[in-house]
Short mmCIF file of C-alpha atoms in Angstrom, two decimals:
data_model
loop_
_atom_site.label_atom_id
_atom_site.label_comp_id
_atom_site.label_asym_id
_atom_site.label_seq_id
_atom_site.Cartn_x
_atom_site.Cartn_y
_atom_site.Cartn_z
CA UNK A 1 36.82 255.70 -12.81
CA UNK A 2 33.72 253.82 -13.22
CA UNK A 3 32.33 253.57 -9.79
CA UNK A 4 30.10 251.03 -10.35
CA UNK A 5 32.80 248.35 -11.25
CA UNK A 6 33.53 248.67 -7.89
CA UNK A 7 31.68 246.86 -5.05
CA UNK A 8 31.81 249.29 -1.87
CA UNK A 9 31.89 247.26 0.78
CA UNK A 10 33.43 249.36 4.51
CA UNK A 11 35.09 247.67 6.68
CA UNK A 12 36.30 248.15 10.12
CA UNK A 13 40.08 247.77 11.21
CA UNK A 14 40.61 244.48 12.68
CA UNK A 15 41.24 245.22 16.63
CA UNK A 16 43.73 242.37 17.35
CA UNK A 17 46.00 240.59 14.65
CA UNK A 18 47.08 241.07 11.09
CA UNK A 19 46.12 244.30 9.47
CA UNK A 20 46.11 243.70 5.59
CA UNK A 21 48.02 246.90 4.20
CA UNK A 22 47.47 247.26 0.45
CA UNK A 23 50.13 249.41 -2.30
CA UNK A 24 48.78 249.44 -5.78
CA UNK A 25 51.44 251.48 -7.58
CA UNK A 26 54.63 250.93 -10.15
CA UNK A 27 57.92 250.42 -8.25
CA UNK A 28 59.30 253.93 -8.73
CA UNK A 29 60.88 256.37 -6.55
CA UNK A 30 58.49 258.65 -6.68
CA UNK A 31 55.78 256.27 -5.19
CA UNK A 32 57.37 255.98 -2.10
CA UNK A 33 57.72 252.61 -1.31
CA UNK A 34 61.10 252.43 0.07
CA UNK A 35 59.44 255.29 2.59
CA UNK A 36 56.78 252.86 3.48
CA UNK A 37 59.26 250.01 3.89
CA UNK A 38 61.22 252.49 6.62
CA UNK A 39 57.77 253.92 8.07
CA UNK A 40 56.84 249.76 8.94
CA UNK A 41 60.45 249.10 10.07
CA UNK A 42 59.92 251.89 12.88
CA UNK A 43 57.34 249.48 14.61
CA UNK A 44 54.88 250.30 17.05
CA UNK A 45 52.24 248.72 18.60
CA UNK A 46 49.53 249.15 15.88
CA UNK A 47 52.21 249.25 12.33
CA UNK A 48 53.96 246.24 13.85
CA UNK A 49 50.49 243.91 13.16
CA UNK A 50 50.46 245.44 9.41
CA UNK A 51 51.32 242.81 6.80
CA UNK A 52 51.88 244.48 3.19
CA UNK A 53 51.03 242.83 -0.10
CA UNK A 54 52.84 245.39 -3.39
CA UNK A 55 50.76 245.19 -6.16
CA UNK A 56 53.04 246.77 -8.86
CA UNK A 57 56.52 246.03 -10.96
CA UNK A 58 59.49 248.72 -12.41
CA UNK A 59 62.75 249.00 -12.02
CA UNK A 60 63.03 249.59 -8.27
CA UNK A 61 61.62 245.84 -7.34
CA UNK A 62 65.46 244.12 -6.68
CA UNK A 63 66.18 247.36 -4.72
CA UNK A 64 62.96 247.59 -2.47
CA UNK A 65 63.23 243.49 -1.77
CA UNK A 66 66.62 243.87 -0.70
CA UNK A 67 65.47 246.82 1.71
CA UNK A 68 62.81 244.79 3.38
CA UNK A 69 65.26 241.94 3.40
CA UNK A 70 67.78 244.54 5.47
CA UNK A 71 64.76 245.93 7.77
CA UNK A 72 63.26 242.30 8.47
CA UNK A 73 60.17 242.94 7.20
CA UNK A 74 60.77 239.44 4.94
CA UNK A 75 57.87 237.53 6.27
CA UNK A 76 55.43 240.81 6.54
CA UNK A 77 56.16 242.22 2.95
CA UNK A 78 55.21 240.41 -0.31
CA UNK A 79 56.02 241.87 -3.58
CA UNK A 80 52.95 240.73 -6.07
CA UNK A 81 54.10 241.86 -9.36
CA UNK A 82 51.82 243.17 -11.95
CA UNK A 83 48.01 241.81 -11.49
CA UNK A 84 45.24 242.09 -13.76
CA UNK A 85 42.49 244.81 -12.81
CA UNK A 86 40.06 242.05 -11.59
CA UNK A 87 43.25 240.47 -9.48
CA UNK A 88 43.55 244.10 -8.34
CA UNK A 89 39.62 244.45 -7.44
CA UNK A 90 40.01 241.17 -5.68
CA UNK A 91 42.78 242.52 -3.76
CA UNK A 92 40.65 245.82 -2.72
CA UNK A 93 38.23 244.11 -1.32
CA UNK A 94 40.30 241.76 0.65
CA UNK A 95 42.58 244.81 2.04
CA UNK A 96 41.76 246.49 5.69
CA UNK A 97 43.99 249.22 4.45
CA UNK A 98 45.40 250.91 1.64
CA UNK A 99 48.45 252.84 1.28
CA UNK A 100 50.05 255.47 -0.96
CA UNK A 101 53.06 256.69 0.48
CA UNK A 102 53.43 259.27 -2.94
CA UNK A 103 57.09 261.06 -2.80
CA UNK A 104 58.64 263.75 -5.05
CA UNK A 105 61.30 262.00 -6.52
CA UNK A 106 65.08 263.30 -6.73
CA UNK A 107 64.57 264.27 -10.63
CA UNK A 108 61.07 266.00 -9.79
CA UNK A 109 58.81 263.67 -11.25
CA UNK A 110 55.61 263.41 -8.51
CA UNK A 111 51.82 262.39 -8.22
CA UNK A 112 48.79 263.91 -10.03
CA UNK A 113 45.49 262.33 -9.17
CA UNK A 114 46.50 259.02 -8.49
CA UNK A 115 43.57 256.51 -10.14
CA UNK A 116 44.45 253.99 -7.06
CA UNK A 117 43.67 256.55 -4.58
CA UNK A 118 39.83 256.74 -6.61
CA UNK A 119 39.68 253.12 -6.54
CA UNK A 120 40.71 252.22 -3.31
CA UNK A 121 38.01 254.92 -1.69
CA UNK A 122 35.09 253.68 -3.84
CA UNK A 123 35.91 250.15 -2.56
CA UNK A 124 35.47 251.46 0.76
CA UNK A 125 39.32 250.80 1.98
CA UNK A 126 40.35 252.97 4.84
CA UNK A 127 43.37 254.79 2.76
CA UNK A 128 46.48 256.55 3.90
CA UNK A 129 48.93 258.76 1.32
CA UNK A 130 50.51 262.00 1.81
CA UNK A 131 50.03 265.84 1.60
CA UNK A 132 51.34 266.00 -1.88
CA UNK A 133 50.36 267.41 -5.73
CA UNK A 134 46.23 266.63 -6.20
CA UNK A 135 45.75 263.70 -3.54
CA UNK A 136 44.84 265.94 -0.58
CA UNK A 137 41.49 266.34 -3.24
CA UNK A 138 40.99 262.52 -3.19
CA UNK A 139 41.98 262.01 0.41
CA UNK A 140 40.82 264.84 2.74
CA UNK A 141 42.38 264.72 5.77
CA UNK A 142 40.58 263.56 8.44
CA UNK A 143 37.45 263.24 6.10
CA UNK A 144 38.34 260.81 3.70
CA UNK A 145 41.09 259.01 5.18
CA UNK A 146 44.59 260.17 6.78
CA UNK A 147 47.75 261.94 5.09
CA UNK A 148 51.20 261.65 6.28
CA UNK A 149 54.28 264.52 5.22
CA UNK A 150 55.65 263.32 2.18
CA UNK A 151 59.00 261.42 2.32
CA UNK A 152 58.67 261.53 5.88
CA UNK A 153 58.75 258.10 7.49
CA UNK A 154 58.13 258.76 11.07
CA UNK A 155 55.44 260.66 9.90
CA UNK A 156 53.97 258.13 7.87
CA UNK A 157 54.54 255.51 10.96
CA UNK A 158 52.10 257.46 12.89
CA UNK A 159 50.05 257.87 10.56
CA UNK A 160 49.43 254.63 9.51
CA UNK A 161 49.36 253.85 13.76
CA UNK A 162 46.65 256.80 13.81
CA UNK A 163 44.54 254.44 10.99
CA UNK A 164 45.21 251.69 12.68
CA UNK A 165 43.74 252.79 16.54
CA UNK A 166 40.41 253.84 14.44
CA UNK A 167 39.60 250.55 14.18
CA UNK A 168 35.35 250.22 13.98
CA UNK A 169 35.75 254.66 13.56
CA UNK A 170 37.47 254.31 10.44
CA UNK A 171 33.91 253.03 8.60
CA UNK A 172 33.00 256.83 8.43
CA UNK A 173 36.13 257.78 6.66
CA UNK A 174 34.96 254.76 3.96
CA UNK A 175 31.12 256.55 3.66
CA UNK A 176 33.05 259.78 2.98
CA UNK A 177 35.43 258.25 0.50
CA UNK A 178 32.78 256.73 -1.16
CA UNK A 179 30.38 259.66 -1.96
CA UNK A 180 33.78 261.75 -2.42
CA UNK A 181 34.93 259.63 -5.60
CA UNK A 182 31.10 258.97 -6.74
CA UNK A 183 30.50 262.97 -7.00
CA UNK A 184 33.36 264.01 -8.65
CA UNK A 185 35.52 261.55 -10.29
CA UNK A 186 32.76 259.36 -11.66
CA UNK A 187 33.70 258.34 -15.39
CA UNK A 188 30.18 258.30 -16.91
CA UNK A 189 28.83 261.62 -14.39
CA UNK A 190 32.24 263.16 -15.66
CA UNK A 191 31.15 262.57 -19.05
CA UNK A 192 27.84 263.73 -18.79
CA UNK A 193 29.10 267.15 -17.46
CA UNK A 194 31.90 267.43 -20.22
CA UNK A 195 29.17 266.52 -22.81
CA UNK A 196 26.64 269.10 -21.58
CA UNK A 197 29.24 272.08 -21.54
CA UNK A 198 30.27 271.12 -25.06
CA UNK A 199 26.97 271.14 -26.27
CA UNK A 200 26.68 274.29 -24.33
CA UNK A 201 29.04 275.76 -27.20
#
């Protein structure tokens, strides 16, 4: 990504009230939304002040508003649609947390290196995913933010109550990410290496 089109700004997790949960990703299985939906459902002191806006659309969206519908998560759970890549940027910096909750879907299909993961660290969002495919290289547990077992939703509710009791801790997670996604998954420093090892030829 281009780092720079991104304003880092960190931010602590707010220590009373709504927690502003973020999901950029298309609604498909192997995402891992309906995981998410089950991991907020579980509750919990810290998940149960986590609102959730869904950035995203696909063919899951009547299926996944029907299951927060089911687990009365109707007034904490909005489903956004698709949203331009400035909306999106808006929506990063607005966010006290991000969330991936990335699955292996029944037919196999699964995560690479998930751009929102990039983009969400070089905003400086406190970010939570899971152990799965390339993201442990984005998100470093415990460096970079927190992972949860994949498909697991009572491991993803502690998880995201783990995040959550950080609160002011969770800024050095946000340096981290920051200088993480600057260093190696810069577009134009990216470019520059690829162009020097051609010319290298």
């Amino acid at each position: 990504i281009d780092t720079a089109a991104y304003q880092f700004r960190p931010r602590t997790i707010p220590a009373d009230g709504p927690v502003r949960a973020l999901t950029v990703a298309s609604l498909q299985a192997y995402k891992g939304h309906a995981v998410l939906l089950n991991a907020l459902a579980l509750g919990g002191a810290g998940v149960d002040r986590i609102t959730l806006d869904l950035i995203g659309d696909g063919v899951l969206r009547g299926d996944l508003e029907q299951l927060a519908d089911q687990l009365g998560l109707g007034q904490r759970v909005r489903f956004l649609g698709s949203r331009s890549e400035v909306e999106v940027r808006t929506a990063l910096d607005e966010a006290d947390l991000f969330v991936l909750p990335s699955v292996v879907a029944d037919d196999g299909q699964m995560e690479g290196l998930p751009v929102a993961l990039m983009e969400a660290l070089a905003c400086g969002v406190p970010t939570v995913s899971t152990a799965l495919s390339g993201i442990p290289e984005i998100v470093v547990d415990g460096v970079t933010g927190l992972l949860a077992v994949p498909g697991d939703a009572v491991s993803l509710n502690g998880t995201l109550a783990a995040m959550v009791e950080l609160g002011d801790e969770a800024v050095a997670f946000e340096e981290a990410g920051r200088a993480l996604v600057t260093r190696e998954f810069d577009l134009k420093q990216s470019a520059a290496v690829l162009g020097g090892l051609l010319a290298g030829q």
